[in-house]
Amino acid sequence: MIEYRDIHKAYDAPVLSGVSLRVDPGECISIVGPSGTGKSVLLKTTNGLLRPDQGDVFIEGESVFGSGRRTLERIRRKVGYVFQYAALFDSMSVYENVCHGLPEEEARRRSPEVLRRVCEALEDVNLEPAQILNDLPAKLSGGMRKRVGLARAIVGRPRIVLYDEPVTGLDPVNSAVVSLLITEIQERLKVTSVVVTHDIEQALGISQRISLLDRGKLRFVGTPGEFRESQDPVVRAFANRQAAADMAVKIMEEP
Ligand SMILES: Nc1ncnc2c1ncn2[C@@H]1O[C@H](COP(=O)(O)OP(=O)(O)OP(=O)(O)O)[C@@H](O)[C@H]1O
Ligand SMILES: [Mg+2]
């Protein structure tokens, strides 16, 4: 479904130095790794939001960076994107925000059909359209804003959904809700999902495979079981550091 082929990207320093990965149709794969390792950069190459210095991405066999504008537009329609920090437009209503997930000419039409699709997408993420359609994002809780971001990503009925840190900043209950939604969306809408997260527990819970990005390369790719059993010191160090960080948060949250 998706193939990342030898992706290189450098800014002041190298960020990605030869990342290759194939994602199967219907699969949910997580990309984990410490902050600043290039997870968001890699995700943005998927639909051509960011051009790598070298390498290419293929969506159902079609080149993202070797194709013309028309083909790229068609490829982009297959891909929904849930941005880090929800990234809603503050001055626009929930309805207008979700509309932004539709191809431009459709979104502009404002037909009953568009309204129906927006409502359906909101229902898909367990939001009640009638209650929030005209609200501004500021009126919503953090968890609801994330769900509106999800609705915007799926309103165009994509084949692939990319999630950048979907649970970061949410409390445990809302994290669990969003994790469940990702699994539901994957199964019900039959999409392929790529989830970038530094929450290893979420990654282990929702994905068929996990990959660990470390110093520009994929250090590990395998099932959650293989991740837990991996003896690779880098994998263990990441898993343990994450466990320690989670413990620290729990202690701080205790009354
Ligand atoms: N537009 C840019 N200009 C310059 N440097 C950039 C740009 N985008 C990303 N970088 C650099 O690339 C590196 C990887 O960034 P990226 O946002 O992909 O990290 P990340 O793994 O998603 O981190 P986080 O977990 O904090 O979201 C960082 O060092 C960052 O400073
Ligand atoms: Mg990021």
mmCIF file of C-alpha atoms and ligand atoms in Angstrom:
data_model
loop_
_atom_site.group_PDB
_atom_site.id
_atom_site.type_symbol
_atom_site.label_atom_id
_atom_site.label_comp_id
_atom_site.label_asym_id
_atom_site.label_seq_id
_atom_site.Cartn_x
_atom_site.Cartn_y
_atom_site.Cartn_z
ATOM 1 C CA MET A 1 0.000 0.000 0.000
ATOM 2 C CA ILE A 2 2.799 2.365 0.959
ATOM 3 C CA GLU A 3 6.461 1.964 0.227
ATOM 4 C CA TYR A 4 9.104 4.309 1.568
ATOM 5 C CA ARG A 5 12.204 3.711 -0.529
ATOM 6 C CA ASP A 6 15.575 4.894 0.753
ATOM 7 C CA ILE A 7 14.379 8.224 2.135
ATOM 8 C CA HIS A 8 17.088 10.775 2.965
ATOM 9 C CA LYS A 9 16.501 14.210 4.447
ATOM 10 C CA ALA A 10 18.888 16.640 6.087
ATOM 11 C CA TYR A 11 18.406 20.119 7.499
ATOM 12 C CA ASP A 12 21.417 21.487 9.374
ATOM 13 C CA ALA A 13 22.218 17.905 10.269
ATOM 14 C CA PRO A 14 21.080 14.618 8.719
ATOM 15 C CA VAL A 15 17.588 13.656 9.910
ATOM 16 C CA LEU A 16 16.679 10.622 7.804
ATOM 17 C CA SER A 17 19.528 8.666 6.269
ATOM 18 C CA GLY A 18 18.080 5.824 4.265
ATOM 19 C CA VAL A 19 14.654 4.807 5.546
ATOM 20 C CA SER A 20 12.910 1.989 3.694
ATOM 21 C CA LEU A 21 9.628 0.445 4.781
ATOM 22 C CA ARG A 22 6.666 -1.308 3.201
ATOM 23 C CA VAL A 23 3.220 -1.007 4.734
ATOM 24 C CA ASP A 24 0.661 -3.650 3.799
ATOM 25 C CA PRO A 25 -2.961 -2.912 2.877
ATOM 26 C CA GLY A 26 -5.188 -2.794 5.960
ATOM 27 C CA GLU A 27 -2.243 -2.750 8.316
ATOM 28 C CA CYS A 28 -1.741 -0.398 11.243
ATOM 29 C CA ILE A 29 1.941 0.335 11.734
ATOM 30 C CA SER A 30 3.425 2.628 14.363
ATOM 31 C CA ILE A 31 6.614 4.610 14.058
ATOM 32 C CA VAL A 32 8.114 5.309 17.453
ATOM 33 C CA GLY A 33 11.280 7.053 18.517
ATOM 34 C CA PRO A 34 12.601 9.845 20.708
ATOM 35 C CA SER A 35 11.654 13.475 20.096
ATOM 36 C CA GLY A 36 13.439 15.071 17.156
ATOM 37 C CA THR A 37 14.352 11.837 15.355
ATOM 38 C CA GLY A 38 12.395 12.696 12.218
ATOM 39 C CA LYS A 39 9.088 10.882 12.744
ATOM 40 C CA SER A 40 7.017 13.856 11.569
ATOM 41 C CA VAL A 41 9.433 14.498 8.693
ATOM 42 C CA LEU A 42 9.031 10.897 7.498
ATOM 43 C CA LEU A 43 5.252 11.013 7.824
ATOM 44 C CA LYS A 44 5.064 14.232 5.786
ATOM 45 C CA THR A 45 6.881 12.607 2.868
ATOM 46 C CA THR A 46 4.055 10.046 2.547
ATOM 47 C CA ASN A 47 1.743 12.333 0.603
ATOM 48 C CA GLY A 48 4.329 14.762 -0.669
ATOM 49 C CA LEU A 49 3.929 17.485 1.973
ATOM 50 C CA LEU A 50 7.694 17.367 2.326
ATOM 51 C CA ARG A 51 10.178 16.406 -0.377
ATOM 52 C CA PRO A 52 13.080 14.172 0.642
ATOM 53 C CA ASP A 53 16.611 14.962 -0.605
ATOM 54 C CA GLN A 54 16.797 11.463 -1.977
ATOM 55 C CA GLY A 55 14.429 8.499 -2.249
ATOM 56 C CA ASP A 56 10.756 8.226 -3.083
ATOM 57 C CA VAL A 57 7.451 7.061 -1.675
ATOM 58 C CA PHE A 58 5.053 4.829 -3.580
ATOM 59 C CA ILE A 59 1.327 4.691 -2.880
ATOM 60 C CA GLU A 60 -0.242 1.639 -4.452
ATOM 61 C CA GLY A 61 2.730 1.533 -6.784
ATOM 62 C CA GLU A 62 2.535 5.191 -7.862
ATOM 63 C CA SER A 63 5.498 7.455 -7.258
ATOM 64 C CA VAL A 64 4.748 10.458 -5.029
ATOM 65 C CA PHE A 65 7.785 12.503 -6.071
ATOM 66 C CA GLY A 66 8.177 11.282 -9.646
ATOM 67 C CA SER A 67 4.592 12.016 -10.720
ATOM 68 C CA GLY A 68 3.007 15.119 -12.194
ATOM 69 C CA ARG A 69 0.667 17.447 -10.338
ATOM 70 C CA ARG A 70 -2.477 15.655 -11.457
ATOM 71 C CA THR A 71 -1.294 12.251 -10.268
ATOM 72 C CA LEU A 72 -0.069 13.744 -7.005
ATOM 73 C CA GLU A 73 -3.495 15.272 -6.416
ATOM 74 C CA ARG A 74 -5.096 11.889 -7.020
ATOM 75 C CA ILE A 75 -2.633 10.221 -4.648
ATOM 76 C CA ARG A 76 -3.308 12.879 -2.003
ATOM 77 C CA ARG A 77 -7.020 12.109 -2.085
ATOM 78 C CA LYS A 78 -6.210 8.603 -0.959
ATOM 79 C CA VAL A 79 -4.461 9.911 2.152
ATOM 80 C CA GLY A 80 -6.003 11.481 5.274
ATOM 81 C CA TYR A 81 -3.692 13.301 7.678
ATOM 82 C CA VAL A 82 -4.174 13.858 11.389
ATOM 83 C CA PHE A 83 -1.681 16.575 12.274
ATOM 84 C CA GLN A 84 0.351 16.832 15.450
ATOM 85 C CA TYR A 85 -1.461 19.222 17.891
ATOM 86 C CA ALA A 86 -4.830 18.664 16.062
ATOM 87 C CA ALA A 87 -4.064 21.833 14.036
ATOM 88 C CA LEU A 88 -7.648 23.063 13.669
ATOM 89 C CA PHE A 89 -8.388 26.517 12.267
ATOM 90 C CA ASP A 90 -9.358 28.548 15.338
ATOM 91 C CA SER A 91 -11.591 31.015 13.532
ATOM 92 C CA MET A 92 -13.560 28.370 11.666
ATOM 93 C CA SER A 93 -16.454 26.278 12.897
ATOM 94 C CA VAL A 94 -16.228 22.522 13.323
ATOM 95 C CA TYR A 95 -18.195 22.172 10.078
ATOM 96 C CA GLU A 96 -15.726 24.335 8.138
ATOM 97 C CA ASN A 97 -12.757 22.572 9.694
ATOM 98 C CA VAL A 98 -14.001 19.127 8.697
ATOM 99 C CA CYS A 99 -14.832 20.433 5.183
ATOM 100 C CA HIS A 100 -11.123 21.123 4.742
ATOM 101 C CA GLY A 101 -10.599 17.370 4.518
ATOM 102 C CA LEU A 102 -12.592 17.282 1.272
ATOM 103 C CA PRO A 103 -11.160 18.022 -2.153
ATOM 104 C CA GLU A 104 -11.374 21.774 -2.730
ATOM 105 C CA GLU A 105 -14.086 21.867 -5.359
ATOM 106 C CA GLU A 106 -16.350 19.612 -3.272
ATOM 107 C CA ALA A 107 -15.784 21.555 -0.048
ATOM 108 C CA ARG A 108 -16.720 24.837 -1.728
ATOM 109 C CA ARG A 109 -20.064 23.530 -2.917
ATOM 110 C CA ARG A 110 -21.690 23.473 0.548
ATOM 111 C CA SER A 111 -24.379 21.125 -0.693
ATOM 112 C CA PRO A 112 -26.596 18.891 1.443
ATOM 113 C CA GLU A 113 -24.284 16.092 0.292
ATOM 114 C CA VAL A 114 -21.265 17.858 1.833
ATOM 115 C CA LEU A 115 -23.197 18.422 5.069
ATOM 116 C CA ARG A 116 -24.154 14.747 5.118
ATOM 117 C CA ARG A 117 -20.549 13.673 4.687
ATOM 118 C CA VAL A 118 -19.314 16.027 7.404
ATOM 119 C CA CYS A 119 -21.965 14.717 9.813
ATOM 120 C CA GLU A 120 -21.108 11.130 8.945
ATOM 121 C CA ALA A 121 -17.398 11.761 9.614
ATOM 122 C CA LEU A 122 -18.228 13.344 12.990
ATOM 123 C CA GLU A 123 -20.411 10.365 13.879
ATOM 124 C CA ASP A 124 -17.556 8.050 12.869
ATOM 125 C CA VAL A 125 -15.502 9.595 15.683
ATOM 126 C CA ASN A 126 -18.422 9.452 18.141
ATOM 127 C CA LEU A 127 -19.213 13.143 18.098
ATOM 128 C CA GLU A 128 -22.772 14.407 17.948
ATOM 129 C CA PRO A 129 -22.865 16.652 14.835
ATOM 130 C CA ALA A 130 -25.937 18.660 15.849
ATOM 131 C CA GLN A 131 -24.264 19.722 19.089
ATOM 132 C CA ILE A 132 -20.924 20.928 17.765
ATOM 133 C CA LEU A 133 -21.223 21.652 14.033
ATOM 134 C CA ASN A 134 -21.304 25.423 14.527
ATOM 135 C CA ASP A 135 -18.936 25.624 17.477
ATOM 136 C CA LEU A 136 -15.467 27.110 17.276
ATOM 137 C CA PRO A 137 -12.631 24.761 18.307
ATOM 138 C CA ALA A 138 -11.935 26.880 21.404
ATOM 139 C CA LYS A 139 -15.236 25.685 22.859
ATOM 140 C CA LEU A 140 -14.198 22.031 22.665
ATOM 141 C CA SER A 141 -12.125 19.952 25.053
ATOM 142 C CA GLY A 142 -8.698 18.710 23.971
ATOM 143 C CA GLY A 143 -10.059 15.226 23.350
ATOM 144 C CA MET A 144 -12.902 16.551 21.214
ATOM 145 C CA ARG A 145 -10.520 18.700 19.178
ATOM 146 C CA LYS A 146 -8.415 15.627 18.423
ATOM 147 C CA ARG A 147 -11.553 13.821 17.299
ATOM 148 C CA VAL A 148 -12.521 16.707 15.001
ATOM 149 C CA GLY A 149 -9.007 16.422 13.536
ATOM 150 C CA LEU A 150 -9.716 12.719 12.954
ATOM 151 C CA ALA A 151 -13.062 13.517 11.318
ATOM 152 C CA ARG A 152 -11.316 15.942 8.945
ATOM 153 C CA ALA A 153 -8.828 13.211 8.006
ATOM 154 C CA ILE A 154 -11.492 10.631 7.150
ATOM 155 C CA VAL A 155 -14.236 12.797 5.619
ATOM 156 C CA GLY A 156 -12.808 12.242 2.119
ATOM 157 C CA ARG A 157 -12.963 8.469 2.650
ATOM 158 C CA PRO A 158 -9.213 7.931 2.262
ATOM 159 C CA ARG A 159 -7.534 4.544 1.823
ATOM 160 C CA ILE A 160 -4.701 5.567 4.129
ATOM 161 C CA VAL A 161 -4.785 7.581 7.363
ATOM 162 C CA LEU A 162 -1.611 9.117 8.795
ATOM 163 C CA TYR A 163 -1.624 10.090 12.467
ATOM 164 C CA ASP A 164 1.025 12.363 13.964
ATOM 165 C CA GLU A 165 1.058 12.021 17.756
ATOM 166 C CA PRO A 166 -2.680 11.380 18.070
ATOM 167 C CA VAL A 167 -2.699 11.016 21.863
ATOM 168 C CA THR A 168 0.068 13.377 22.949
ATOM 169 C CA GLY A 169 -1.219 15.842 25.519
ATOM 170 C CA LEU A 170 -4.388 13.875 26.279
ATOM 171 C CA ASP A 171 -5.284 12.428 29.668
ATOM 172 C CA PRO A 172 -5.343 8.609 29.979
ATOM 173 C CA VAL A 173 -9.110 8.346 29.384
ATOM 174 C CA ASN A 174 -9.057 10.442 26.214
ATOM 175 C CA SER A 175 -5.907 8.639 25.034
ATOM 176 C CA ALA A 176 -7.746 5.347 25.338
ATOM 177 C CA VAL A 177 -10.757 6.775 23.474
ATOM 178 C CA VAL A 178 -8.604 7.994 20.579
ATOM 179 C CA SER A 179 -6.655 4.714 20.440
ATOM 180 C CA LEU A 180 -9.917 2.806 20.218
ATOM 181 C CA LEU A 181 -11.142 5.121 17.469
ATOM 182 C CA ILE A 182 -7.987 4.527 15.421
ATOM 183 C CA THR A 183 -8.626 0.776 15.597
ATOM 184 C CA GLU A 184 -12.333 1.223 14.789
ATOM 185 C CA ILE A 185 -11.581 3.466 11.811
ATOM 186 C CA GLN A 186 -9.002 0.991 10.541
ATOM 187 C CA GLU A 187 -11.448 -1.911 10.715
ATOM 188 C CA ARG A 188 -14.696 -0.239 9.698
ATOM 189 C CA LEU A 189 -13.353 1.955 6.901
ATOM 190 C CA LYS A 190 -10.730 -0.649 5.905
ATOM 191 C CA VAL A 191 -7.934 1.885 5.859
ATOM 192 C CA THR A 192 -4.197 1.433 6.196
ATOM 193 C CA SER A 193 -2.857 3.426 9.147
ATOM 194 C CA VAL A 194 0.543 4.861 9.965
ATOM 195 C CA VAL A 195 0.749 6.185 13.511
ATOM 196 C CA VAL A 196 3.658 8.307 14.652
ATOM 197 C CA THR A 197 3.849 8.362 18.419
ATOM 198 C CA HIS A 198 6.273 8.388 21.276
ATOM 199 C CA ASP A 199 3.704 6.573 23.387
ATOM 200 C CA ILE A 200 5.001 3.021 23.173
ATOM 201 C CA GLU A 201 2.058 1.569 25.092
ATOM 202 C CA GLN A 202 -0.364 3.018 22.555
ATOM 203 C CA ALA A 203 1.775 1.716 19.695
ATOM 204 C CA LEU A 204 1.878 -1.784 21.191
ATOM 205 C CA GLY A 205 -1.867 -1.725 21.759
ATOM 206 C CA ILE A 206 -3.096 -0.654 18.351
ATOM 207 C CA SER A 207 -0.600 -1.756 15.713
ATOM 208 C CA GLN A 208 0.200 -4.953 13.913
ATOM 209 C CA ARG A 209 3.809 -3.790 13.548
ATOM 210 C CA ILE A 210 6.053 -1.272 15.246
ATOM 211 C CA SER A 211 9.100 0.414 13.828
ATOM 212 C CA LEU A 212 11.684 2.303 15.839
ATOM 213 C CA LEU A 213 13.378 5.282 14.231
ATOM 214 C CA ASP A 214 16.826 5.859 15.656
ATOM 215 C CA ARG A 215 19.537 8.180 14.358
ATOM 216 C CA GLY A 216 18.134 8.420 10.862
ATOM 217 C CA LYS A 217 17.382 4.764 10.305
ATOM 218 C CA LEU A 218 14.761 2.205 11.193
ATOM 219 C CA ARG A 219 16.475 0.288 13.923
ATOM 220 C CA PHE A 220 13.652 -2.216 14.433
ATOM 221 C CA VAL A 221 10.548 -3.312 12.528
ATOM 222 C CA GLY A 222 8.392 -6.110 13.922
ATOM 223 C CA THR A 223 5.269 -7.184 15.756
ATOM 224 C CA PRO A 224 4.460 -5.952 19.285
ATOM 225 C CA GLY A 225 5.490 -9.407 20.574
ATOM 226 C CA GLU A 226 8.833 -9.179 18.809
ATOM 227 C CA PHE A 227 9.297 -5.649 20.176
ATOM 228 C CA ARG A 228 8.685 -6.792 23.743
ATOM 229 C CA GLU A 229 11.111 -9.683 23.343
ATOM 230 C CA SER A 230 13.774 -7.857 21.370
ATOM 231 C CA GLN A 231 17.237 -8.045 22.945
ATOM 232 C CA ASP A 232 18.497 -5.137 20.859
ATOM 233 C CA PRO A 233 19.960 -2.724 23.437
ATOM 234 C CA VAL A 234 18.599 0.317 21.549
ATOM 235 C CA VAL A 235 15.066 -1.124 21.570
ATOM 236 C CA ARG A 236 15.337 -1.992 25.255
ATOM 237 C CA ALA A 237 16.764 1.424 26.135
ATOM 238 C CA PHE A 238 13.885 3.160 24.336
ATOM 239 C CA ALA A 239 11.231 0.925 25.927
ATOM 240 C CA ASN A 240 12.728 1.368 29.405
ATOM 241 C CA ARG A 241 13.166 5.106 29.093
ATOM 242 C CA GLN A 242 9.538 5.338 28.037
ATOM 243 C CA ALA A 243 8.413 3.210 30.992
ATOM 244 C CA ALA A 244 10.394 5.451 33.356
ATOM 245 C CA ALA A 245 8.855 8.588 31.847
ATOM 246 C CA ASP A 246 5.341 7.133 32.189
ATOM 247 C CA MET A 247 6.043 6.259 35.814
ATOM 248 C CA ALA A 248 7.244 9.801 36.518
ATOM 249 C CA VAL A 249 4.048 11.238 35.022
ATOM 250 C CA LYS A 250 1.910 8.879 37.140
ATOM 251 C CA ILE A 251 3.731 9.889 40.314
ATOM 252 C CA MET A 252 3.290 13.586 39.514
ATOM 253 C CA GLU A 253 -0.402 13.078 38.834
ATOM 254 C CA GLU A 254 -1.040 11.324 42.125
ATOM 255 C CA PRO A 255 -3.012 13.465 44.594
HETATM 256 N N1 LIG B 1 11.325 22.828 8.455
HETATM 257 C C1 LIG B 1 12.420 22.488 9.150
HETATM 258 N N2 LIG B 1 13.518 23.242 9.122
HETATM 259 C C2 LIG B 1 14.635 22.908 9.808
HETATM 260 N N3 LIG B 1 14.719 21.811 10.570
HETATM 261 C C3 LIG B 1 13.659 21.005 10.645
HETATM 262 C C4 LIG B 1 12.436 21.295 9.938
HETATM 263 N N4 LIG B 1 11.546 20.305 10.188
HETATM 264 C C5 LIG B 1 12.185 19.457 11.009
HETATM 265 N N5 LIG B 1 13.429 19.850 11.287
HETATM 266 C C6 LIG B 1 14.400 19.164 12.142
HETATM 267 O O1 LIG B 1 14.360 17.777 11.842
HETATM 268 C C7 LIG B 1 14.471 16.989 13.022
HETATM 269 C C8 LIG B 1 13.312 16.010 13.087
HETATM 270 O O2 LIG B 1 12.090 16.716 13.279
HETATM 271 P P1 LIG B 1 10.707 15.988 13.472
HETATM 272 O O3 LIG B 1 9.708 17.046 13.682
HETATM 273 O O4 LIG B 1 10.472 15.036 12.351
HETATM 274 O O5 LIG B 1 10.948 15.161 14.803
HETATM 275 P P2 LIG B 1 9.919 14.194 15.553
HETATM 276 O O6 LIG B 1 10.569 12.857 15.639
HETATM 277 O O7 LIG B 1 8.587 14.277 14.909
HETATM 278 O O8 LIG B 1 9.890 14.844 17.005
HETATM 279 P P3 LIG B 1 8.653 15.052 18.035
HETATM 280 O O9 LIG B 1 8.504 13.720 18.733
HETATM 281 O O10 LIG B 1 9.164 16.088 18.983
HETATM 282 O O11 LIG B 1 7.458 15.475 17.263
HETATM 283 C C9 LIG B 1 14.500 17.957 14.180
HETATM 284 O O12 LIG B 1 15.825 18.084 14.601
HETATM 285 C C10 LIG B 1 14.007 19.255 13.611
HETATM 286 O O13 LIG B 1 14.609 20.338 14.217
HETATM 287 MG MG MG B 2 6.783 15.094 15.458
#
